[in-house]
Tab-separated table of N, CA and C in Angstrom:
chain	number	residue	atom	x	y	z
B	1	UNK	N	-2.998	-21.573	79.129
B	1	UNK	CA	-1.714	-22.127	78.757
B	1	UNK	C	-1.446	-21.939	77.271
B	2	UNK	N	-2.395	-21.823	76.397
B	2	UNK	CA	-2.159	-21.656	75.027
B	2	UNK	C	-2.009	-20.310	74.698
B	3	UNK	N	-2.549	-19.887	75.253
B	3	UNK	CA	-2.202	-18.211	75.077
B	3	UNK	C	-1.029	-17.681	75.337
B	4	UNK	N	-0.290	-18.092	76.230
B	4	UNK	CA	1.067	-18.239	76.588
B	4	UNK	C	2.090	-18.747	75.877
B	5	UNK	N	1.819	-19.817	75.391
B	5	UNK	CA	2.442	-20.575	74.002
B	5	UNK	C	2.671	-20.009	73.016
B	6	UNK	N	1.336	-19.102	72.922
B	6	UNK	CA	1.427	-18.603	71.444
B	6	UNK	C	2.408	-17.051	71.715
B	7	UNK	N	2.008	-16.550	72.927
B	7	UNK	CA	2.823	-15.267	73.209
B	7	UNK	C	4.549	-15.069	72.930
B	8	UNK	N	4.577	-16.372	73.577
B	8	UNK	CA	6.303	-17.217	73.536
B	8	UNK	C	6.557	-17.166	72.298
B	9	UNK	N	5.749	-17.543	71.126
B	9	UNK	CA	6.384	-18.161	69.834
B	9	UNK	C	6.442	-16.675	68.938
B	10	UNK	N	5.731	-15.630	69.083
B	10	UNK	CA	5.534	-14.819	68.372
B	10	UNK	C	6.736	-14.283	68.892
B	11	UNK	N	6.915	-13.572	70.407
B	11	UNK	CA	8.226	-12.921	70.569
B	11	UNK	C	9.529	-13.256	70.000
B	12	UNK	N	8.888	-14.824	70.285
B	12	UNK	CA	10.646	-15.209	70.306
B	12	UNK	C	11.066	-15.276	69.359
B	13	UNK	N	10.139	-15.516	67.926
B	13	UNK	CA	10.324	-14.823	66.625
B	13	UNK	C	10.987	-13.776	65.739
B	14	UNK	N	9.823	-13.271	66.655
B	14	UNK	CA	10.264	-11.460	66.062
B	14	UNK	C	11.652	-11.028	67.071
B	15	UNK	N	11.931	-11.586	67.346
B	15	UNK	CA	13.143	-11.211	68.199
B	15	UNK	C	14.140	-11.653	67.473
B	16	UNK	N	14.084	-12.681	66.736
B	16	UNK	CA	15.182	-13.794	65.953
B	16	UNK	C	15.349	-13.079	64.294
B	17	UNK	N	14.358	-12.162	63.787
B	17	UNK	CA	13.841	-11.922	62.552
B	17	UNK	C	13.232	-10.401	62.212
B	18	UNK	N	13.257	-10.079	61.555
B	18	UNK	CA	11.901	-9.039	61.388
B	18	UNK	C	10.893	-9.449	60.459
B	19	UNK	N	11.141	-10.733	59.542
B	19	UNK	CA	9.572	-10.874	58.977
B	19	UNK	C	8.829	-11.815	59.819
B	20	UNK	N	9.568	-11.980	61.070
B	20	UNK	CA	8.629	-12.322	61.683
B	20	UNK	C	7.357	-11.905	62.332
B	21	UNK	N	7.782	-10.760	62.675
B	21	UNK	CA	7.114	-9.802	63.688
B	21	UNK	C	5.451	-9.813	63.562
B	22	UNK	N	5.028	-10.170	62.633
B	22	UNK	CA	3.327	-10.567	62.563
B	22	UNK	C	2.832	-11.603	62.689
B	23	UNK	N	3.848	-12.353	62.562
B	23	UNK	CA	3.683	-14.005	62.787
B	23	UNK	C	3.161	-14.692	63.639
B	24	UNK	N	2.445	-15.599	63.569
B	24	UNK	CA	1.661	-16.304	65.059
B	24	UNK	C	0.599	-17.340	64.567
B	25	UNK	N	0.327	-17.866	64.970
B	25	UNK	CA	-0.501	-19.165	65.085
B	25	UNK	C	-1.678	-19.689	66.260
B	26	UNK	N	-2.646	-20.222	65.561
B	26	UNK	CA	-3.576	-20.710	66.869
B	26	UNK	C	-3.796	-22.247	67.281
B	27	UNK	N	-3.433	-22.562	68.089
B	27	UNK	CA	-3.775	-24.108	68.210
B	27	UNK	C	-5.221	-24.291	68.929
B	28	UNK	N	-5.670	-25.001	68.579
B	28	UNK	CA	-7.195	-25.491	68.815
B	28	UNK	C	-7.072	-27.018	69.660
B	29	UNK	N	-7.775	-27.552	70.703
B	29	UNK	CA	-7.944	-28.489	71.270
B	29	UNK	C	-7.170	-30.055	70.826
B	30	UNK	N	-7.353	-30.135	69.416
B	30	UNK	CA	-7.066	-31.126	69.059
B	30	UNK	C	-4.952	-30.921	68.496
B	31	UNK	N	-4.479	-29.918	68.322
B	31	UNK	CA	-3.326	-29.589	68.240
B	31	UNK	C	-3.640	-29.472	66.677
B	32	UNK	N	-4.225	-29.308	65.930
B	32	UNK	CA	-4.509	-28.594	64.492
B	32	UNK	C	-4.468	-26.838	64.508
B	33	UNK	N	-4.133	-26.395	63.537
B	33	UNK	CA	-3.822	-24.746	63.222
B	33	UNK	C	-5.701	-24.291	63.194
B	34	UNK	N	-5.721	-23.576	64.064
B	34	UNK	CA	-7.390	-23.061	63.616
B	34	UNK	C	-7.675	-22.387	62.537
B	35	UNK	N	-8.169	-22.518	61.517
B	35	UNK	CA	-8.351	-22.122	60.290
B	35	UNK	C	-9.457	-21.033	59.908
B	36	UNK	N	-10.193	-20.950	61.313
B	36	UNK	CA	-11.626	-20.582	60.575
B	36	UNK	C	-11.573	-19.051	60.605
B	37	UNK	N	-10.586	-18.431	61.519
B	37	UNK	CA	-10.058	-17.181	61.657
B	37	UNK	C	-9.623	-16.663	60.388
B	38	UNK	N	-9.900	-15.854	60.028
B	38	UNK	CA	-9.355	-14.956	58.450
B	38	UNK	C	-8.661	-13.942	58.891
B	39	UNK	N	-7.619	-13.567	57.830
B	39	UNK	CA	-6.981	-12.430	58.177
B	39	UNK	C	-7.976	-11.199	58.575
B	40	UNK	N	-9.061	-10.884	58.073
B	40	UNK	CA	-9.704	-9.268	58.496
B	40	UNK	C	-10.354	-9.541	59.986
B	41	UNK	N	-10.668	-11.251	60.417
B	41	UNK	CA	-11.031	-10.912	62.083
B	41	UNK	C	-10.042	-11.012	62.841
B	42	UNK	N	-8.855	-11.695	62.595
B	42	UNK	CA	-7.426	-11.690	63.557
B	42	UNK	C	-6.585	-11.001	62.661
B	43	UNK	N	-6.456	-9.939	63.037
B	43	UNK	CA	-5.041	-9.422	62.177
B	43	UNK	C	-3.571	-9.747	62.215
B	44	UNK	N	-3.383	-11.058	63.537
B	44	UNK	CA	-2.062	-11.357	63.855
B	44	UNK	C	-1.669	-12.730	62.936
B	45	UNK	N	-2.852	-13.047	62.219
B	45	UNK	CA	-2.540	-14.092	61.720
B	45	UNK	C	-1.772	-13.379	60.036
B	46	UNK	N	-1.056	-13.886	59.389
B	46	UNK	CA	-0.406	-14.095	58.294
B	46	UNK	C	-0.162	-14.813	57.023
B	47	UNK	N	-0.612	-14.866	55.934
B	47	UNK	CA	-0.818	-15.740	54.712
B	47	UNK	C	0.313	-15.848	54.391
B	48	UNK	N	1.143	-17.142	53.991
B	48	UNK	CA	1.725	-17.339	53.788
B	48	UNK	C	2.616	-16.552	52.796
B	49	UNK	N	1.963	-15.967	51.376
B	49	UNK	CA	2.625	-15.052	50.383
B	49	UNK	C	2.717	-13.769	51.480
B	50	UNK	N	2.178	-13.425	52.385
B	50	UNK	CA	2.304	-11.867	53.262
B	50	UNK	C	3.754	-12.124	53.825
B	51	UNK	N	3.785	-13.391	54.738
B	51	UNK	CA	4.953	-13.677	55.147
B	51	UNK	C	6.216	-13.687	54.443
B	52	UNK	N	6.330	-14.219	53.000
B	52	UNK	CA	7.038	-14.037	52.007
B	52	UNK	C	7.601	-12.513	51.687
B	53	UNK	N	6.496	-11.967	51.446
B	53	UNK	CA	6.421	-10.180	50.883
B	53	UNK	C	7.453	-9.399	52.153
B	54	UNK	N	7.053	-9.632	53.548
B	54	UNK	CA	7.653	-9.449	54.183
B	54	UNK	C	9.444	-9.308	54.665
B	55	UNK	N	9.115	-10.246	53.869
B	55	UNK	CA	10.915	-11.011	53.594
B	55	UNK	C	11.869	-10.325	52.296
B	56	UNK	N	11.258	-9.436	51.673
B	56	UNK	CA	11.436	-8.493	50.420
B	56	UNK	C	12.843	-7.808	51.124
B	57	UNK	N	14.231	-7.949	50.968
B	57	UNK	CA	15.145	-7.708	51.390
B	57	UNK	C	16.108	-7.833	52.359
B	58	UNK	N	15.344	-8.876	53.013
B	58	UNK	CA	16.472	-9.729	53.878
B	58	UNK	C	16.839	-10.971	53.334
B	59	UNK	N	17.220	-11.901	54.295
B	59	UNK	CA	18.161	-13.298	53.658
B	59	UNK	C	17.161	-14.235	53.864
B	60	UNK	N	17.191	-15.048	53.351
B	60	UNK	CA	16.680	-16.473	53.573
B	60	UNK	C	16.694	-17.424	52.946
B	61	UNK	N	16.813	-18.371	53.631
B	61	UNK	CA	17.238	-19.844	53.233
B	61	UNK	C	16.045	-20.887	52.663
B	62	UNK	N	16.937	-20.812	51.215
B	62	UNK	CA	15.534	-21.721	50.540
B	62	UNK	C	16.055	-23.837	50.373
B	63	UNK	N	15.329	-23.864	51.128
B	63	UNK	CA	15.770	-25.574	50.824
B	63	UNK	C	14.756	-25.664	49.442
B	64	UNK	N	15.404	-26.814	48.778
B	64	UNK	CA	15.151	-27.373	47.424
B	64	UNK	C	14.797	-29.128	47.294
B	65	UNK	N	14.328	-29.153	46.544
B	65	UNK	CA	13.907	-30.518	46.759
B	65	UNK	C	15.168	-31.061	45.795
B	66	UNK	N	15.434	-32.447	46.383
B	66	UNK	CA	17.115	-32.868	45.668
B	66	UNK	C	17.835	-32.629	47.057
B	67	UNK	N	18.980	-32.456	46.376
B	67	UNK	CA	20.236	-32.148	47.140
B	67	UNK	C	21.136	-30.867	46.999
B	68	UNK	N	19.894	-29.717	47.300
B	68	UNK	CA	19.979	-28.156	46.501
B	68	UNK	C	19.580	-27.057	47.950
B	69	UNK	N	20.360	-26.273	48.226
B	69	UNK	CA	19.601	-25.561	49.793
B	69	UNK	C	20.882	-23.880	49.394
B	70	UNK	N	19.471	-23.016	49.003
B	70	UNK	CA	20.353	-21.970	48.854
B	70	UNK	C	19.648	-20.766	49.409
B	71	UNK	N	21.010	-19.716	50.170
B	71	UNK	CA	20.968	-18.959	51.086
B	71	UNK	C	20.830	-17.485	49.386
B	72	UNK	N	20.462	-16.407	50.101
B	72	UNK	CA	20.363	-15.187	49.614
B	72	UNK	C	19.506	-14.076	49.698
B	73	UNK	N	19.540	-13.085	49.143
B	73	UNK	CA	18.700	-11.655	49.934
B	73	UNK	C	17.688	-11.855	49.072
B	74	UNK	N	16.056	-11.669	49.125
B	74	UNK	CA	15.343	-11.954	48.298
B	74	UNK	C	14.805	-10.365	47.808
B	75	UNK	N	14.806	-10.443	46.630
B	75	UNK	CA	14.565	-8.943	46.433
B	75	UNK	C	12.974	-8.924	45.542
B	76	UNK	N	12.685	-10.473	44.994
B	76	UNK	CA	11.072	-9.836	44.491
B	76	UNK	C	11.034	-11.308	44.577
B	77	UNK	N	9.541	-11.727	44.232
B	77	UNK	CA	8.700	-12.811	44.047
B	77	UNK	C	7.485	-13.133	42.753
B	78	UNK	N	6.440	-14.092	42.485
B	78	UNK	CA	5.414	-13.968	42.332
B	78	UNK	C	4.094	-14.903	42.839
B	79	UNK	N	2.864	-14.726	42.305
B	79	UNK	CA	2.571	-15.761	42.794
B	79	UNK	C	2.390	-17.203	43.041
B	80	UNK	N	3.412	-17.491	41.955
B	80	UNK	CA	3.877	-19.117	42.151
B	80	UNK	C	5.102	-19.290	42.900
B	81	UNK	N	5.720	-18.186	43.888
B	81	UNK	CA	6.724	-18.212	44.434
B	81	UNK	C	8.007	-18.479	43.954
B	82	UNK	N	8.282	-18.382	42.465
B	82	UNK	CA	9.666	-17.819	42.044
B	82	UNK	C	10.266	-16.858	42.760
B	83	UNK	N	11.202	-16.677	42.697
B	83	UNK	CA	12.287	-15.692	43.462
B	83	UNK	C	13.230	-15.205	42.890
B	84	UNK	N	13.438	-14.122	43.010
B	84	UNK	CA	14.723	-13.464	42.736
B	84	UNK	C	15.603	-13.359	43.806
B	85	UNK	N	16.577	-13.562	43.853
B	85	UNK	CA	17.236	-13.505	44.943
B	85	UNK	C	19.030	-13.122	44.902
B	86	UNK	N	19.737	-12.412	45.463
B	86	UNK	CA	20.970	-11.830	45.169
B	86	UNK	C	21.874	-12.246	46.299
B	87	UNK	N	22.956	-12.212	45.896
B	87	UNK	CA	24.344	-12.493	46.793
B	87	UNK	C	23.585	-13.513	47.071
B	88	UNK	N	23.961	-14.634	46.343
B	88	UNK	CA	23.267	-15.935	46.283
B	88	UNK	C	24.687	-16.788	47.341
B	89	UNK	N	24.502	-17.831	47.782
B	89	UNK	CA	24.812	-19.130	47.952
B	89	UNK	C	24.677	-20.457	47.699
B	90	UNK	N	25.073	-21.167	46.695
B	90	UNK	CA	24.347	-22.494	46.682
B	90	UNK	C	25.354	-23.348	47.205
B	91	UNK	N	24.542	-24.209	47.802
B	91	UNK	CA	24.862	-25.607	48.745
B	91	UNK	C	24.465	-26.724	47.827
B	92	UNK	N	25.059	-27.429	47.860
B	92	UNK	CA	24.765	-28.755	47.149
B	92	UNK	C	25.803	-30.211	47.472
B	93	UNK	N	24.953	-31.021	47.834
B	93	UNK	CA	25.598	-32.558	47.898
B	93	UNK	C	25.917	-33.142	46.715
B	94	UNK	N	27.091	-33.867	46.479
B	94	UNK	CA	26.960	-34.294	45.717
B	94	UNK	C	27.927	-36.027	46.107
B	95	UNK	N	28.168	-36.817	45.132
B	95	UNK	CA	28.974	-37.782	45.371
B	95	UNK	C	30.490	-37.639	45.894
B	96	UNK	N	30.279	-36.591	45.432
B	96	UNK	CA	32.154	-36.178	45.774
B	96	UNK	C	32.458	-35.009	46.843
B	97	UNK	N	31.586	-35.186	47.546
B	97	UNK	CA	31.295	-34.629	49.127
B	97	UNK	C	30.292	-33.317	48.693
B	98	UNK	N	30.383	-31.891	49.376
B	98	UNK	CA	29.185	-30.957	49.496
B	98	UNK	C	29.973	-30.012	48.786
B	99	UNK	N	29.341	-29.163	47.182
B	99	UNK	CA	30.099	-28.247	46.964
B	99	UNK	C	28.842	-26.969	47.190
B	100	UNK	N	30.197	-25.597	47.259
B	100	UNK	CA	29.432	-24.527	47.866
B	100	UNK	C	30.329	-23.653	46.190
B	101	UNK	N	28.825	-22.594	45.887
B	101	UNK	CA	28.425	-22.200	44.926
B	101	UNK	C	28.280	-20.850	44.721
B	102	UNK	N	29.172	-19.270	44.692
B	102	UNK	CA	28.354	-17.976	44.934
B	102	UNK	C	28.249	-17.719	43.291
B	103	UNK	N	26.883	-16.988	43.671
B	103	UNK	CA	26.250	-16.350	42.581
B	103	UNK	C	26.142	-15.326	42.730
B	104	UNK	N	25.977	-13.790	41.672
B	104	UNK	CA	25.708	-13.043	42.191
B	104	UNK	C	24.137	-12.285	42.148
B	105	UNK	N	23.072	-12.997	40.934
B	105	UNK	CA	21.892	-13.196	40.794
B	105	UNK	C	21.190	-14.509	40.683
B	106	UNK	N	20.216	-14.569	40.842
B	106	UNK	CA	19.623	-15.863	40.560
B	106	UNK	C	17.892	-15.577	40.270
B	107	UNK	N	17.075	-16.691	39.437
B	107	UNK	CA	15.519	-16.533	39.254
B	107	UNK	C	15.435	-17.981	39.736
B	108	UNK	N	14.724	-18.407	40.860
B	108	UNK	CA	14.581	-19.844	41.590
B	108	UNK	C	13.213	-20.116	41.161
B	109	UNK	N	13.090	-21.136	40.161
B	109	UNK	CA	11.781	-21.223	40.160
B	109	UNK	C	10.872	-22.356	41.691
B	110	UNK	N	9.520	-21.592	41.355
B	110	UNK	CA	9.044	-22.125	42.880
B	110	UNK	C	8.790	-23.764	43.059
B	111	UNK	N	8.824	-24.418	42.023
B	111	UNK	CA	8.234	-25.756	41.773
B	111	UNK	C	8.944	-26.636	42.534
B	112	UNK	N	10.397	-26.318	42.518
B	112	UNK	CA	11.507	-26.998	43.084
B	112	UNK	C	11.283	-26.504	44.901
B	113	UNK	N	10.905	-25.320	45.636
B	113	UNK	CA	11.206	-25.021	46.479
B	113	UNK	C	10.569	-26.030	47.274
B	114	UNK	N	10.822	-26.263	48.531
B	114	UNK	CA	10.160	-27.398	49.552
B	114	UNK	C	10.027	-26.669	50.841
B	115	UNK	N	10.647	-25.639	51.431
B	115	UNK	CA	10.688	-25.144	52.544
B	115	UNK	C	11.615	-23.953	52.129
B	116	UNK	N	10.941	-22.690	52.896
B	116	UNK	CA	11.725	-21.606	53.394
B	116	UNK	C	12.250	-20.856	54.692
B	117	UNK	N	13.450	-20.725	54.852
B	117	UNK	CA	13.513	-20.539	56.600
B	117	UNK	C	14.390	-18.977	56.552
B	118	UNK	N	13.042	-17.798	57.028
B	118	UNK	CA	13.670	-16.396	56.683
B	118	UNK	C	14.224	-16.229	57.437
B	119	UNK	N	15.412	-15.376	57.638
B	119	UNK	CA	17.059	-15.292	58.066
B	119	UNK	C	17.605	-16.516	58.370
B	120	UNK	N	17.520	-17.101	57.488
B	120	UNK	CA	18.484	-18.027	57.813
B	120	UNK	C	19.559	-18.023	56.944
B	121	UNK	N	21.067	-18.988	57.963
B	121	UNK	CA	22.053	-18.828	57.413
B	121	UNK	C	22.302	-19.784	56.561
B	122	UNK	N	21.297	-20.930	56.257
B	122	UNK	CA	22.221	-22.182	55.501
B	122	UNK	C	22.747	-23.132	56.382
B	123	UNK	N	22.921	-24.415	55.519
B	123	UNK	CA	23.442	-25.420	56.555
B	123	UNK	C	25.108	-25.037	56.829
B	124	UNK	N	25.258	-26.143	57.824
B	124	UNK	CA	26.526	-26.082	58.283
B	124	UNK	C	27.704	-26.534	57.700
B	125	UNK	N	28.327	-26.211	57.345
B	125	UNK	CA	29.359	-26.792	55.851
B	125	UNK	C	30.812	-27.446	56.706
């Protein structure tokens, strides 16, 4: 049954994405990520910065910690996960309802980031 699970999540992924397409996960008995697997004995597994690298020219949606969630094509990184990112969008709440923001470059530093969701479009405005 887990093998199946995991078959499901990878397709249905890479079907939704292309940095998905290596993507996958193992669940172990207790419902924890199995860890002890390294990338050189499972090659389907993915490090998080690989998954990133991957994402080197498509869109994705960076939520921010605050009241900050911005869409754009990511064109480089490093390893503290700054971003460059183009044909920007920013989203933002504020007191005086949600204002929306285009940019046409941006450098996001990573400190602020909280979650990334690749192709994604951004919230719903």
């Amino acid at each position: 049954m887990i093998m199946s699970l995991r078959i499901f999540v990878v397709i249905k992924l890479a079907l939704r994405h292309p940095c998905f397409m290596l993507f996958s996960f193992n669940i172990g008995f207790d419902g924890m990520q199995d860890m002890s697997n390294s990338t050189s004995s499972n090659p389907s597994t993915l490090l998080p910065l690989e998954l990133v690298d991957k994402c080197i020219g498509s869109r994705i949606w960076v939520i921010m910690k605050g009241e900050k969630e911005i869409v754009g094509t990511l064109t480089g990184f490093d390893d503290y996960v700054n971003m460059v990112l183009e044909d920007v969008v920013e989203y933002e709440n504020t007191v005086d309802g949600k204002r929306v923001t285009k940019l046409d470059t941006i450098l996001l530093n990573g400190n602020h980031i909280t979650m990334l969701v690749p192709g994604g479009e951004g919230p719903e405005v």
